[in-house]
Amino acid sequence: MTIKRLLPFIAATFICGGSVLVEARQPKSPASVVKTTPKPTVKPKAKPTVSQPVQPKWKLFTPPDGRFSILMPGRPNRETQFQKTYMGEINLEIFVAQPPKQEVAYIVTYNDFPYSYGQMSDPQAVLNDARDMALKTTQSNLISQRNIRSSNNHPGKEIEYINSGGKITKSRMYVAEGRLYQVMAITTKKQQKTLAKTITGYLNSFQIVLKK
């Protein structure tokens, strides 16, 4: 279904973002060494400016349609994809935020189902299909899963899985008012240990806003 094209996009975004950060970091260290001879006092001032981006400023983010809110490390980038399915064309909205110098990506995606399908389909079947497709397209092994509900009682599922490259994804999916939401954090084994509390707080901050 719609998740088929979503996950390869997320993987590409994560890899490219990490390589850009590594390249951007390298020119700064030689520059600071050159300045040490004429002005030794500049040296201690340069170090704090390099380490500042490690701690991102988390802010409440709400998409243009106002249907959910979540804490994000800065304003996320938005990507829109269209995919033809047996239900018709589906619009997939993707929001991705990557803190500088951290091997982690925070993603929220959603897609609306055609009205007739959304009314007839079993929410648990939709969640199970999304889980199975995520594991299949990323060639990942399931670590854990559990059924959950949103703060306003919509059905959901939390899954955690790891791919062959060692990337770990923790995802919470919800079905609400004909829409499938997916809230994810993708990181490495090393970063997962240090960011465990941050990732849990990020997932917990997600709120579905009901239509008026």
PDB file of C-alpha atoms in Angstrom:
ATOM      1  CA  MET A   1       0.000   0.000   0.000  1.00  0.00           C
ATOM      2  CA  THR A   2       1.101   3.596   0.525  1.00  0.00           C
ATOM      3  CA  ILE A   3       3.919   2.619   2.844  1.00  0.00           C
ATOM      4  CA  LYS A   4       5.769   0.944  -0.071  1.00  0.00           C
ATOM      5  CA  ARG A   5       7.296   4.180  -1.291  1.00  0.00           C
ATOM      6  CA  LEU A   6       7.450   5.842   2.100  1.00  0.00           C
ATOM      7  CA  LEU A   7      10.122   3.709   3.725  1.00  0.00           C
ATOM      8  CA  PRO A   8      12.712   3.784   0.912  1.00  0.00           C
ATOM      9  CA  PHE A   9      12.346   7.574   0.910  1.00  0.00           C
ATOM     10  CA  ILE A  10      12.934   7.721   4.657  1.00  0.00           C
ATOM     11  CA  ALA A  11      16.027   5.492   4.360  1.00  0.00           C
ATOM     12  CA  ALA A  12      17.470   7.738   1.623  1.00  0.00           C
ATOM     13  CA  THR A  13      16.778  10.861   3.655  1.00  0.00           C
ATOM     14  CA  PHE A  14      18.446   9.388   6.721  1.00  0.00           C
ATOM     15  CA  ILE A  15      21.603   8.285   4.901  1.00  0.00           C
ATOM     16  CA  CYS A  16      22.021  11.502   2.901  1.00  0.00           C
ATOM     17  CA  GLY A  17      21.416  13.663   5.945  1.00  0.00           C
ATOM     18  CA  GLY A  18      24.085  11.828   7.917  1.00  0.00           C
ATOM     19  CA  SER A  19      26.727  12.145   5.174  1.00  0.00           C
ATOM     20  CA  VAL A  20      26.081  15.867   4.766  1.00  0.00           C
ATOM     21  CA  LEU A  21      26.618  16.446   8.483  1.00  0.00           C
ATOM     22  CA  VAL A  22      29.945  14.625   8.456  1.00  0.00           C
ATOM     23  CA  GLU A  23      31.213  16.641   5.483  1.00  0.00           C
ATOM     24  CA  ALA A  24      30.057  19.941   6.962  1.00  0.00           C
ATOM     25  CA  ARG A  25      31.861  19.282  10.228  1.00  0.00           C
ATOM     26  CA  GLN A  26      35.337  18.734   8.738  1.00  0.00           C
ATOM     27  CA  PRO A  27      36.212  22.230   7.382  1.00  0.00           C
ATOM     28  CA  LYS A  28      35.645  23.859  10.792  1.00  0.00           C
ATOM     29  CA  SER A  29      38.408  22.086  12.712  1.00  0.00           C
ATOM     30  CA  PRO A  30      41.345  23.210  10.485  1.00  0.00           C
ATOM     31  CA  ALA A  31      40.082  26.801  10.621  1.00  0.00           C
ATOM     32  CA  SER A  32      40.209  26.853  14.416  1.00  0.00           C
ATOM     33  CA  VAL A  33      43.806  25.507  14.390  1.00  0.00           C
ATOM     34  CA  VAL A  34      45.065  28.271  12.058  1.00  0.00           C
ATOM     35  CA  LYS A  35      43.866  31.026  14.430  1.00  0.00           C
ATOM     36  CA  THR A  36      45.755  29.709  17.455  1.00  0.00           C
ATOM     37  CA  THR A  37      49.124  31.382  16.576  1.00  0.00           C
ATOM     38  CA  PRO A  38      48.070  35.074  16.276  1.00  0.00           C
ATOM     39  CA  LYS A  39      45.282  34.985  18.891  1.00  0.00           C
ATOM     40  CA  PRO A  40      45.431  32.186  21.464  1.00  0.00           C
ATOM     41  CA  THR A  41      42.405  33.635  23.278  1.00  0.00           C
ATOM     42  CA  VAL A  42      40.091  32.792  20.349  1.00  0.00           C
ATOM     43  CA  LYS A  43      40.590  29.061  20.891  1.00  0.00           C
ATOM     44  CA  PRO A  44      38.291  28.548  23.910  1.00  0.00           C
ATOM     45  CA  LYS A  45      35.529  30.621  22.277  1.00  0.00           C
ATOM     46  CA  ALA A  46      35.402  28.420  19.174  1.00  0.00           C
ATOM     47  CA  LYS A  47      34.622  25.181  21.026  1.00  0.00           C
ATOM     48  CA  PRO A  48      31.199  26.053  22.480  1.00  0.00           C
ATOM     49  CA  THR A  49      29.857  27.177  19.085  1.00  0.00           C
ATOM     50  CA  VAL A  50      30.697  23.795  17.556  1.00  0.00           C
ATOM     51  CA  SER A  51      28.944  21.787  20.287  1.00  0.00           C
ATOM     52  CA  GLN A  52      25.740  23.861  20.449  1.00  0.00           C
ATOM     53  CA  PRO A  53      23.810  22.113  17.624  1.00  0.00           C
ATOM     54  CA  VAL A  54      23.999  18.750  19.445  1.00  0.00           C
ATOM     55  CA  GLN A  55      21.008  19.717  21.619  1.00  0.00           C
ATOM     56  CA  PRO A  56      18.097  20.668  19.335  1.00  0.00           C
ATOM     57  CA  LYS A  57      15.293  22.959  20.447  1.00  0.00           C
ATOM     58  CA  TRP A  58      12.077  20.972  20.553  1.00  0.00           C
ATOM     59  CA  LYS A  59       8.974  22.838  19.449  1.00  0.00           C
ATOM     60  CA  LEU A  60       5.315  21.922  19.048  1.00  0.00           C
ATOM     61  CA  PHE A  61       4.546  21.271  15.384  1.00  0.00           C
ATOM     62  CA  THR A  62       1.096  21.266  13.788  1.00  0.00           C
ATOM     63  CA  PRO A  63       0.620  20.510  10.052  1.00  0.00           C
ATOM     64  CA  PRO A  64      -1.290  22.882   7.758  1.00  0.00           C
ATOM     65  CA  ASP A  65      -4.568  20.981   8.160  1.00  0.00           C
ATOM     66  CA  GLY A  66      -4.260  21.064  11.970  1.00  0.00           C
ATOM     67  CA  ARG A  67      -5.196  17.391  12.398  1.00  0.00           C
ATOM     68  CA  PHE A  68      -2.321  16.445  14.719  1.00  0.00           C
ATOM     69  CA  SER A  69       0.337  17.981  16.937  1.00  0.00           C
ATOM     70  CA  ILE A  70       3.743  16.691  18.040  1.00  0.00           C
ATOM     71  CA  LEU A  71       7.034  17.902  19.501  1.00  0.00           C
ATOM     72  CA  MET A  72       9.741  18.100  16.827  1.00  0.00           C
ATOM     73  CA  PRO A  73      13.459  19.063  16.992  1.00  0.00           C
ATOM     74  CA  GLY A  74      13.013  22.114  14.784  1.00  0.00           C
ATOM     75  CA  ARG A  75      10.656  22.606  11.859  1.00  0.00           C
ATOM     76  CA  PRO A  76      10.413  19.387   9.797  1.00  0.00           C
ATOM     77  CA  ASN A  77      10.822  19.179   6.028  1.00  0.00           C
ATOM     78  CA  ARG A  78       7.634  18.288   4.170  1.00  0.00           C
ATOM     79  CA  GLU A  79       7.335  15.850   1.274  1.00  0.00           C
ATOM     80  CA  THR A  80       4.150  14.923  -0.615  1.00  0.00           C
ATOM     81  CA  GLN A  81       3.852  11.708  -2.622  1.00  0.00           C
ATOM     82  CA  PHE A  82       0.999  10.365  -4.740  1.00  0.00           C
ATOM     83  CA  GLN A  83       0.525   6.663  -5.301  1.00  0.00           C
ATOM     84  CA  LYS A  84      -2.029   4.672  -7.263  1.00  0.00           C
ATOM     85  CA  THR A  85      -3.547   1.753  -5.343  1.00  0.00           C
ATOM     86  CA  TYR A  86      -6.490  -0.595  -5.807  1.00  0.00           C
ATOM     87  CA  MET A  87      -8.508   1.941  -3.801  1.00  0.00           C
ATOM     88  CA  GLY A  88      -7.586   4.795  -6.128  1.00  0.00           C
ATOM     89  CA  GLU A  89      -4.905   7.498  -5.883  1.00  0.00           C
ATOM     90  CA  ILE A  90      -3.693   8.159  -2.351  1.00  0.00           C
ATOM     91  CA  ASN A  91      -1.938  11.284  -1.148  1.00  0.00           C
ATOM     92  CA  LEU A  92       0.887  10.611   1.336  1.00  0.00           C
ATOM     93  CA  GLU A  93       2.173  13.474   3.491  1.00  0.00           C
ATOM     94  CA  ILE A  94       5.635  13.049   5.073  1.00  0.00           C
ATOM     95  CA  PHE A  95       7.277  15.287   7.686  1.00  0.00           C
ATOM     96  CA  VAL A  96      10.959  14.630   8.509  1.00  0.00           C
ATOM     97  CA  ALA A  97      13.191  16.305  11.113  1.00  0.00           C
ATOM     98  CA  GLN A  98      16.868  15.466  11.671  1.00  0.00           C
ATOM     99  CA  PRO A  99      18.837  17.107  14.508  1.00  0.00           C
ATOM    100  CA  PRO A 100      22.363  18.167  13.487  1.00  0.00           C
ATOM    101  CA  LYS A 101      25.168  15.743  14.381  1.00  0.00           C
ATOM    102  CA  GLN A 102      22.810  13.003  15.540  1.00  0.00           C
ATOM    103  CA  GLU A 103      22.180   9.755  13.674  1.00  0.00           C
ATOM    104  CA  VAL A 104      18.419   9.884  14.073  1.00  0.00           C
ATOM    105  CA  ALA A 105      15.426  10.906  11.978  1.00  0.00           C
ATOM    106  CA  TYR A 106      11.995  11.803  13.380  1.00  0.00           C
ATOM    107  CA  ILE A 107       9.172  11.196  10.924  1.00  0.00           C
ATOM    108  CA  VAL A 108       5.404  11.655  10.885  1.00  0.00           C
ATOM    109  CA  THR A 109       3.381  10.457   7.901  1.00  0.00           C
ATOM    110  CA  TYR A 110      -0.298  10.195   7.153  1.00  0.00           C
ATOM    111  CA  ASN A 111      -2.599   9.229   4.318  1.00  0.00           C
ATOM    112  CA  ASP A 112      -6.357   9.477   3.952  1.00  0.00           C
ATOM    113  CA  PHE A 113      -8.294   6.482   2.679  1.00  0.00           C
ATOM    114  CA  PRO A 114     -11.195   6.830   0.238  1.00  0.00           C
ATOM    115  CA  TYR A 115     -14.384   7.335   2.246  1.00  0.00           C
ATOM    116  CA  SER A 116     -15.967   3.968   1.419  1.00  0.00           C
ATOM    117  CA  TYR A 117     -12.797   2.028   2.282  1.00  0.00           C
ATOM    118  CA  GLY A 118     -12.291   3.943   5.510  1.00  0.00           C
ATOM    119  CA  GLN A 119     -15.816   3.172   6.648  1.00  0.00           C
ATOM    120  CA  MET A 120     -15.715  -0.535   5.786  1.00  0.00           C
ATOM    121  CA  SER A 121     -12.194  -1.552   6.770  1.00  0.00           C
ATOM    122  CA  ASP A 122     -11.264  -2.996  10.155  1.00  0.00           C
ATOM    123  CA  PRO A 123      -8.739  -0.672  11.875  1.00  0.00           C
ATOM    124  CA  GLN A 124      -6.737  -3.604  13.233  1.00  0.00           C
ATOM    125  CA  ALA A 125      -6.476  -5.112   9.755  1.00  0.00           C
ATOM    126  CA  VAL A 126      -5.145  -1.782   8.429  1.00  0.00           C
ATOM    127  CA  LEU A 127      -2.570  -1.623  11.245  1.00  0.00           C
ATOM    128  CA  ASN A 128      -1.469  -5.218  10.675  1.00  0.00           C
ATOM    129  CA  ASP A 129      -1.096  -4.581   6.932  1.00  0.00           C
ATOM    130  CA  ALA A 130       1.013  -1.476   7.612  1.00  0.00           C
ATOM    131  CA  ARG A 131       3.230  -3.459  10.006  1.00  0.00           C
ATOM    132  CA  ASP A 132       3.711  -6.311   7.541  1.00  0.00           C
ATOM    133  CA  MET A 133       4.499  -3.936   4.671  1.00  0.00           C
ATOM    134  CA  ALA A 134       7.031  -2.023   6.791  1.00  0.00           C
ATOM    135  CA  LEU A 135       8.887  -5.227   7.657  1.00  0.00           C
ATOM    136  CA  LYS A 136       8.769  -6.507   4.080  1.00  0.00           C
ATOM    137  CA  THR A 137       9.902  -3.334   2.291  1.00  0.00           C
ATOM    138  CA  THR A 138      12.787  -2.686   4.702  1.00  0.00           C
ATOM    139  CA  GLN A 139      13.702  -6.385   5.039  1.00  0.00           C
ATOM    140  CA  SER A 140      13.597  -5.987   8.805  1.00  0.00           C
ATOM    141  CA  ASN A 141      13.084  -8.271  11.779  1.00  0.00           C
ATOM    142  CA  LEU A 142      10.387  -7.445  14.322  1.00  0.00           C
ATOM    143  CA  ILE A 143      11.754  -6.771  17.808  1.00  0.00           C
ATOM    144  CA  SER A 144       8.509  -6.050  19.641  1.00  0.00           C
ATOM    145  CA  GLN A 145       4.892  -5.022  19.114  1.00  0.00           C
ATOM    146  CA  ARG A 146       1.869  -4.096  21.209  1.00  0.00           C
ATOM    147  CA  ASN A 147      -1.615  -2.718  20.692  1.00  0.00           C
ATOM    148  CA  ILE A 148      -2.089   0.851  21.902  1.00  0.00           C
ATOM    149  CA  ARG A 149      -4.700   3.619  21.771  1.00  0.00           C
ATOM    150  CA  SER A 150      -4.355   7.345  21.213  1.00  0.00           C
ATOM    151  CA  SER A 151      -5.194   9.849  23.955  1.00  0.00           C
ATOM    152  CA  ASN A 152      -8.669  10.198  22.421  1.00  0.00           C
ATOM    153  CA  ASN A 153      -9.108   6.411  22.197  1.00  0.00           C
ATOM    154  CA  HIS A 154      -8.310   5.668  18.550  1.00  0.00           C
ATOM    155  CA  PRO A 155      -6.841   2.195  17.868  1.00  0.00           C
ATOM    156  CA  GLY A 156      -3.112   1.931  17.292  1.00  0.00           C
ATOM    157  CA  LYS A 157      -0.079  -0.336  17.262  1.00  0.00           C
ATOM    158  CA  GLU A 158       3.498   0.191  18.412  1.00  0.00           C
ATOM    159  CA  ILE A 159       6.225  -1.777  16.665  1.00  0.00           C
ATOM    160  CA  GLU A 160      10.008  -1.819  16.852  1.00  0.00           C
ATOM    161  CA  TYR A 161      12.162  -3.462  14.190  1.00  0.00           C
ATOM    162  CA  ILE A 162      15.736  -3.625  12.927  1.00  0.00           C
ATOM    163  CA  ASN A 163      17.010  -3.931   9.351  1.00  0.00           C
ATOM    164  CA  SER A 164      20.113  -5.713   8.032  1.00  0.00           C
ATOM    165  CA  GLY A 165      22.126  -2.485   8.224  1.00  0.00           C
ATOM    166  CA  GLY A 166      21.498  -2.133  11.952  1.00  0.00           C
ATOM    167  CA  LYS A 167      19.013   0.766  11.726  1.00  0.00           C
ATOM    168  CA  ILE A 168      16.337   0.536  14.429  1.00  0.00           C
ATOM    169  CA  THR A 169      12.852   1.945  13.860  1.00  0.00           C
ATOM    170  CA  LYS A 170      10.332   2.544  16.617  1.00  0.00           C
ATOM    171  CA  SER A 171       6.923   3.347  15.190  1.00  0.00           C
ATOM    172  CA  ARG A 172       3.442   4.083  16.476  1.00  0.00           C
ATOM    173  CA  MET A 173       0.551   3.809  14.023  1.00  0.00           C
ATOM    174  CA  TYR A 174      -3.016   4.987  14.517  1.00  0.00           C
ATOM    175  CA  VAL A 175      -6.227   4.777  12.498  1.00  0.00           C
ATOM    176  CA  ALA A 176      -8.530   7.753  13.065  1.00  0.00           C
ATOM    177  CA  GLU A 177     -11.396   9.179  10.999  1.00  0.00           C
ATOM    178  CA  GLY A 178     -10.387   7.453   7.772  1.00  0.00           C
ATOM    179  CA  ARG A 179      -6.690   8.312   8.117  1.00  0.00           C
ATOM    180  CA  LEU A 180      -3.578   6.249   8.910  1.00  0.00           C
ATOM    181  CA  TYR A 181      -0.947   8.081  10.986  1.00  0.00           C
ATOM    182  CA  GLN A 182       2.588   6.759  11.411  1.00  0.00           C
ATOM    183  CA  VAL A 183       4.979   8.321  13.929  1.00  0.00           C
ATOM    184  CA  MET A 184       8.547   7.022  13.671  1.00  0.00           C
ATOM    185  CA  ALA A 185      12.062   7.441  14.980  1.00  0.00           C
ATOM    186  CA  ILE A 186      14.863   5.798  12.961  1.00  0.00           C
ATOM    187  CA  THR A 187      18.321   5.553  14.494  1.00  0.00           C
ATOM    188  CA  THR A 188      21.397   3.361  14.981  1.00  0.00           C
ATOM    189  CA  LYS A 189      22.016   0.869  17.795  1.00  0.00           C
ATOM    190  CA  LYS A 190      24.528   3.232  19.394  1.00  0.00           C
ATOM    191  CA  GLN A 191      22.272   6.301  19.268  1.00  0.00           C
ATOM    192  CA  GLN A 192      19.208   4.295  20.295  1.00  0.00           C
ATOM    193  CA  LYS A 193      20.710   3.691  23.734  1.00  0.00           C
ATOM    194  CA  THR A 194      21.452   7.368  24.388  1.00  0.00           C
ATOM    195  CA  LEU A 195      18.213   8.667  22.806  1.00  0.00           C
ATOM    196  CA  ALA A 196      15.779   6.125  24.284  1.00  0.00           C
ATOM    197  CA  LYS A 197      14.101   8.628  26.636  1.00  0.00           C
ATOM    198  CA  THR A 198      14.008  11.340  23.968  1.00  0.00           C
ATOM    199  CA  ILE A 199      12.386   8.994  21.451  1.00  0.00           C
ATOM    200  CA  THR A 200       9.772   7.882  23.984  1.00  0.00           C
ATOM    201  CA  GLY A 201       8.978  11.506  24.821  1.00  0.00           C
ATOM    202  CA  TYR A 202       8.672  12.290  21.104  1.00  0.00           C
ATOM    203  CA  LEU A 203       6.250   9.405  20.530  1.00  0.00           C
ATOM    204  CA  ASN A 204       4.238  10.296  23.641  1.00  0.00           C
ATOM    205  CA  SER A 205       3.831  13.901  22.480  1.00  0.00           C
ATOM    206  CA  PHE A 206       1.821  12.913  19.399  1.00  0.00           C
ATOM    207  CA  GLN A 207      -1.806  14.015  19.637  1.00  0.00           C
ATOM    208  CA  ILE A 208      -4.605  13.465  17.117  1.00  0.00           C
ATOM    209  CA  VAL A 209      -6.858  16.505  16.723  1.00  0.00           C
ATOM    210  CA  LEU A 210     -10.427  15.490  15.885  1.00  0.00           C
ATOM    211  CA  LYS A 211     -12.329  17.146  13.057  1.00  0.00           C
ATOM    212  CA  LYS A 212     -14.887  19.739  14.163  1.00  0.00           C
TER     213      LYS A 212
END
